[in-house]
mmCIF file of C-alpha atoms in Angstrom:
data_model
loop_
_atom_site.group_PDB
_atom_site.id
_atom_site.type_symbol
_atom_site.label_atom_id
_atom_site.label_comp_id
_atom_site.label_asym_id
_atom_site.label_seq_id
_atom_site.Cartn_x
_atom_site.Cartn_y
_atom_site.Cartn_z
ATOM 1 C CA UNK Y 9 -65.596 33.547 34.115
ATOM 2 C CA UNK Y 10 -62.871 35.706 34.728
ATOM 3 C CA UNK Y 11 -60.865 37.489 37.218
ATOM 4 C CA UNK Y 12 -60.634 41.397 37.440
ATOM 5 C CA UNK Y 13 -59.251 44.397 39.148
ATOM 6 C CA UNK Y 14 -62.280 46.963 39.877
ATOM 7 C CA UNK Y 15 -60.429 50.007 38.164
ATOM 8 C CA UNK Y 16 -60.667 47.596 35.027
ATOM 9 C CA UNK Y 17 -64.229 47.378 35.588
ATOM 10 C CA UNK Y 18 -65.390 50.563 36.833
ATOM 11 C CA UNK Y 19 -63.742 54.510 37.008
ATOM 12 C CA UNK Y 20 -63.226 54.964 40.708
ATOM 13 C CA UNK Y 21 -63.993 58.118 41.420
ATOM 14 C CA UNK Y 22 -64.984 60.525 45.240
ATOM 15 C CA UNK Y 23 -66.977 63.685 44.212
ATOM 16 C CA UNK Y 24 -67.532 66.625 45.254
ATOM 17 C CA UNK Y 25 -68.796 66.853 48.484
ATOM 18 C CA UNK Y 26 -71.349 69.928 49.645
ATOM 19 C CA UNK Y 27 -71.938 71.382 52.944
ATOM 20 C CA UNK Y 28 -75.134 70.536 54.523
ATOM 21 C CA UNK Y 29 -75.794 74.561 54.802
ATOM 22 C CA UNK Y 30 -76.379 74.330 51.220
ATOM 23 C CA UNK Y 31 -79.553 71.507 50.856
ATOM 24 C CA UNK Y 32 -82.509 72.675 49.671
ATOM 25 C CA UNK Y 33 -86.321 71.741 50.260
ATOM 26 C CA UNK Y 34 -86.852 69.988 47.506
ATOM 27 C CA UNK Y 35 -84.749 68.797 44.290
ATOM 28 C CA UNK Y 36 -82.123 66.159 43.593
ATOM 29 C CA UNK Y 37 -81.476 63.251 46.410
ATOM 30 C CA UNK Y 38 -78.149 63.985 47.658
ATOM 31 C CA UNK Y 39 -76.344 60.615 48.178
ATOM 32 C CA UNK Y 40 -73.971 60.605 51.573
ATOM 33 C CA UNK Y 41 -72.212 57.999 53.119
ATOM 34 C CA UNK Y 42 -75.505 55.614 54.177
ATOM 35 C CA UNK Y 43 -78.438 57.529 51.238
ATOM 36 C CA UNK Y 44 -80.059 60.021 50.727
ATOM 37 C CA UNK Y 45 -78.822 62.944 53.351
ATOM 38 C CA UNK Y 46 -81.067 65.501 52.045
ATOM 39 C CA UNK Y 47 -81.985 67.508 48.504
ATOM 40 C CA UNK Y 48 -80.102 69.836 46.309
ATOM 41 C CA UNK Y 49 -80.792 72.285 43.459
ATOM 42 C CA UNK Y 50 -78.742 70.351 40.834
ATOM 43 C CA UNK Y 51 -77.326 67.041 40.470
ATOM 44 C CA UNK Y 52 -73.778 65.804 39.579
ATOM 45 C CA UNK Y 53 -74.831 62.654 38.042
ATOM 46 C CA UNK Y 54 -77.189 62.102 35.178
ATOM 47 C CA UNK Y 55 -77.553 58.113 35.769
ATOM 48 C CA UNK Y 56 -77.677 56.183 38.719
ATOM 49 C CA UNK Y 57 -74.657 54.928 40.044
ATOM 50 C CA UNK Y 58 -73.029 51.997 42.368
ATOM 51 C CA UNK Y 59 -71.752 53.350 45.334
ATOM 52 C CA UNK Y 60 -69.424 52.272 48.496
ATOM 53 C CA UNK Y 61 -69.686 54.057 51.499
ATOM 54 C CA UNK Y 62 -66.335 55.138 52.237
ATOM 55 C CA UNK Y 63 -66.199 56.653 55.416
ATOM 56 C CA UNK Y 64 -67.367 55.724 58.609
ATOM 57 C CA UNK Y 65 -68.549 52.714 60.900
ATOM 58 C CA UNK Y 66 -70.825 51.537 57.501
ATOM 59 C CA UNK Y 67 -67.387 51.788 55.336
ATOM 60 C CA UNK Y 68 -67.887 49.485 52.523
ATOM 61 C CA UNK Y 69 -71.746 48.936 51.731
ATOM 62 C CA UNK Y 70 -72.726 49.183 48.762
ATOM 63 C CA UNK Y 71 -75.470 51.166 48.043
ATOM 64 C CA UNK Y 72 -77.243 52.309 44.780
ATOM 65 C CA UNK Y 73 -78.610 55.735 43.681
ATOM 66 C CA UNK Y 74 -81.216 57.001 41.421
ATOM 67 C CA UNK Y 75 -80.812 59.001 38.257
ATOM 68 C CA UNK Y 76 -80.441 62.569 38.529
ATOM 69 C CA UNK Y 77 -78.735 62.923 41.918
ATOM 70 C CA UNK Y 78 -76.217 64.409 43.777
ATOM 71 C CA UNK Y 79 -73.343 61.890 45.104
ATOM 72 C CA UNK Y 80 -70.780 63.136 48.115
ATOM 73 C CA UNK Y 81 -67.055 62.225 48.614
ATOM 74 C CA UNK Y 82 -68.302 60.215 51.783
ATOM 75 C CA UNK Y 83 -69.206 57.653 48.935
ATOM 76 C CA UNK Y 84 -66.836 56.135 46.289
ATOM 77 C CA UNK Y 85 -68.494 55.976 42.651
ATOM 78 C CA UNK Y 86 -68.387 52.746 40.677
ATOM 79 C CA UNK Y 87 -69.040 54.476 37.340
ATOM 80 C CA UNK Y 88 -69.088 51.751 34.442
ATOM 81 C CA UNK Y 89 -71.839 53.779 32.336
ATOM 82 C CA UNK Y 90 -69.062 53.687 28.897
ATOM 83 C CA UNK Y 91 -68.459 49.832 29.724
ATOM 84 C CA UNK Y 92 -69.718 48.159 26.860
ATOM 85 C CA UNK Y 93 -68.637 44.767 28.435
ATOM 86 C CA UNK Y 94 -70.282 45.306 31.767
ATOM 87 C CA UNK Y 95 -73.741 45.333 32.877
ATOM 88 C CA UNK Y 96 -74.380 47.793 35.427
ATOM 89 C CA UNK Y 97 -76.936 46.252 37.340
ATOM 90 C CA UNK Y 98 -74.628 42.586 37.225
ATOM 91 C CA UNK Y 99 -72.084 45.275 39.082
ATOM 92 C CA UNK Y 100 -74.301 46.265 41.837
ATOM 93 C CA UNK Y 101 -75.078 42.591 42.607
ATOM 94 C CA UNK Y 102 -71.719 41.314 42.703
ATOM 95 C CA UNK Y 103 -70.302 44.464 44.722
ATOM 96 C CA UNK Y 104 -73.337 43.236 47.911
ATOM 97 C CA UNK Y 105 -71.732 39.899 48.011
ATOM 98 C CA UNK Y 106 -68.154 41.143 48.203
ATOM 99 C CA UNK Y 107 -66.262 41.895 51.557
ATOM 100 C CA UNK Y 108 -64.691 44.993 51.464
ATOM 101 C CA UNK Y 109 -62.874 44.917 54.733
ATOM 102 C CA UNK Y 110 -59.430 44.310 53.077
ATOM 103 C CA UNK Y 111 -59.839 47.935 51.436
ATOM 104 C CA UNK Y 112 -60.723 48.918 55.071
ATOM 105 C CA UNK Y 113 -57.896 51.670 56.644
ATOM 106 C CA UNK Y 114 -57.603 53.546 59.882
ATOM 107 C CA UNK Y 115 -59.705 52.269 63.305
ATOM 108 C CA UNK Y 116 -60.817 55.193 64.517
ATOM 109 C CA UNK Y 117 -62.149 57.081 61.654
ATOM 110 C CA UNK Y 118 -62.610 53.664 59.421
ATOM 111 C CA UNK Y 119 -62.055 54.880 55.810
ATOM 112 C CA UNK Y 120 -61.568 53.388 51.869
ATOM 113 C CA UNK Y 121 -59.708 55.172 49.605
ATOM 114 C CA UNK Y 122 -59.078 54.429 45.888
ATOM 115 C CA UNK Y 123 -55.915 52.754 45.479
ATOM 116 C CA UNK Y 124 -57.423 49.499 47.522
ATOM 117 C CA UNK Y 125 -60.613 49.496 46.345
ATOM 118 C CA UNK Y 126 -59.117 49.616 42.508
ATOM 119 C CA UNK Y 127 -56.794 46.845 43.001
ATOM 120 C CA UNK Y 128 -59.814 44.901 44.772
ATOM 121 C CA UNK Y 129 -60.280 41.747 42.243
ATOM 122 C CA UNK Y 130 -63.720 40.226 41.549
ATOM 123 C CA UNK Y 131 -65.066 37.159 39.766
ATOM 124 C CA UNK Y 132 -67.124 37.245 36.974
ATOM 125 C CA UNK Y 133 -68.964 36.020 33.478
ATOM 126 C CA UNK Y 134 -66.948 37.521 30.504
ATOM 127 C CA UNK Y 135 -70.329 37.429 28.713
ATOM 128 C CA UNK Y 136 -72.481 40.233 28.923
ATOM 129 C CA UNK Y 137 -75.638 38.801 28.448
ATOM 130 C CA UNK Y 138 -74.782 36.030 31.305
ATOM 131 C CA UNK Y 139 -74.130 39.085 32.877
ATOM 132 C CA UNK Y 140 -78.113 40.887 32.265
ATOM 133 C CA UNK Y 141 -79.581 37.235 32.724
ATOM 134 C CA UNK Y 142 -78.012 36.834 36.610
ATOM 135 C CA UNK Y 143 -78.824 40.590 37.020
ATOM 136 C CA UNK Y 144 -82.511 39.907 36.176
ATOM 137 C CA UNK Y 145 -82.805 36.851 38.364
ATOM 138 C CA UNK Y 146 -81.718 38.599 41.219
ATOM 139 C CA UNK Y 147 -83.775 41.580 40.196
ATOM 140 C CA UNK Y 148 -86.721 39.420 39.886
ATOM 141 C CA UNK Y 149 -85.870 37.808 43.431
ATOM 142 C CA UNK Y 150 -85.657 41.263 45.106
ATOM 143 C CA UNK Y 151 -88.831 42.125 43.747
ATOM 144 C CA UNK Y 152 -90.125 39.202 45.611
ATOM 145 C CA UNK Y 153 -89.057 39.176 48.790
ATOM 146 C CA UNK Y 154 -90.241 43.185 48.690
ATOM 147 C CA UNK Y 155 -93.896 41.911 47.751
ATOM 148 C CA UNK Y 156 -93.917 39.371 50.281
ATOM 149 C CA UNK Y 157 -92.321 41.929 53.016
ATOM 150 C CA UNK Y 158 -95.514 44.068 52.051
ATOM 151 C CA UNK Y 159 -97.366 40.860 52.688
ATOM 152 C CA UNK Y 160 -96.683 39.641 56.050
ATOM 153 C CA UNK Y 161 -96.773 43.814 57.332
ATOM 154 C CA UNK Y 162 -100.212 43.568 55.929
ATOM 155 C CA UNK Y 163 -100.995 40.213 57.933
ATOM 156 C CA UNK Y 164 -99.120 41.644 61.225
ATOM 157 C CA UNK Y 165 -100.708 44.932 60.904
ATOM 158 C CA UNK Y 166 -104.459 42.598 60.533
ATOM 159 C CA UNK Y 167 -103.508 40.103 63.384
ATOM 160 C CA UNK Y 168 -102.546 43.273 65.739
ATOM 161 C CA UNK Y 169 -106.187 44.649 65.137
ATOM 162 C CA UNK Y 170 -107.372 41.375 65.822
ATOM 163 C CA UNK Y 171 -105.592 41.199 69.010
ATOM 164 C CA UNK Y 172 -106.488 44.368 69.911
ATOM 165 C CA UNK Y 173 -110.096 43.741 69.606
ATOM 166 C CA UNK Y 174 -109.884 40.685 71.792
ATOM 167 C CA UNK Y 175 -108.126 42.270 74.498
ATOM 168 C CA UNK Y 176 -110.096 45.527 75.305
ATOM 169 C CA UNK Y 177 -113.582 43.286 74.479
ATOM 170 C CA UNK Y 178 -115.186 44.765 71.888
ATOM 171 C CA UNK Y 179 -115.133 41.574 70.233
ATOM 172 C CA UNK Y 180 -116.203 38.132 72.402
ATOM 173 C CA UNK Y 181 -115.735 34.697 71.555
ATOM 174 C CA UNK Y 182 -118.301 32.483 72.882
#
């Protein structure tokens, strides 16, 4: 493994951001600080990205966008798509376990700009395919908990019906 700087990794980058006056109905999700804010008529990024909320009380999660989408300066890009020596998805995994609050500035108005978040240094395999096979696992675990998230909703949602026939008597036990 090795150690290194995110601007080594990644081209740090705040785009442009539009006015809220300007959403549409429908379209392109328009990434803000904490998702999707609302839609747009055209996107400003073909692929999706790794993100860092950079503004705010929520300054430095990491979130991740879909393709085709619009992305506001109240995020910070982590664009590695011409990386040939980085796996995207390994990126987005190792940027949720980091702690960004050394890149933190300001109290009031909490904000990251580049110059910390570029010199922020990270740890990881110099092998790309170590990379894709850590990616997967963790892809593969997230897949799981959602499935088993879907599966204990399913059994609260049955057990409150349950209840609910019990307690207004429709149903006796004898």
């Amino acid at each position: 493994w090795e150690v290194k700087r995110l601007d080594e990794l990644a081209f740090l980058y705040q785009p442009q951001t539009i006015s809220a006056q300007l959403f549409t109905e429908a379209g392109f999700p328009v990434y803000g600080a904490n998702g999707v804010v609302g839609f747009y008529h055209s996107s400003n990024h073909k692929t999706w990205q790794v993100t860092v909320t950079c503004r705010g009380s929520t300054c430095g999660t990491v979130n991740r966008t879909v393709d085709e989408c619009w992305i506001t300066g109240n995020a910070m890009v982590l664009n590695c798509d011409s990386s040939q020596s980085l796996n995207k998805d390994f990126l987005y995994y190792l940027m949720l376990a980091q702690d960004l609050s050394d890149c933190i500035t300001g109290t009031g108005q909490p904000q990251i700009v580049r110059a910390p978040l570029s010199a922020f240094k990270v740890c990881l395999p110099i092998n790309s395919d170590e990379q894709a096979t850590i990616a997967n696992t963790l892809s593969d675990m997230d897949a799981e908990l959602i499935a088993l998230e879907a599966r204990r909703d399913k059994t609260r949602n049955i057990k409150q019906a349950m209840m609910q026939e019990l307690l207004t008597g429709k149903t006796r036990l004898v």
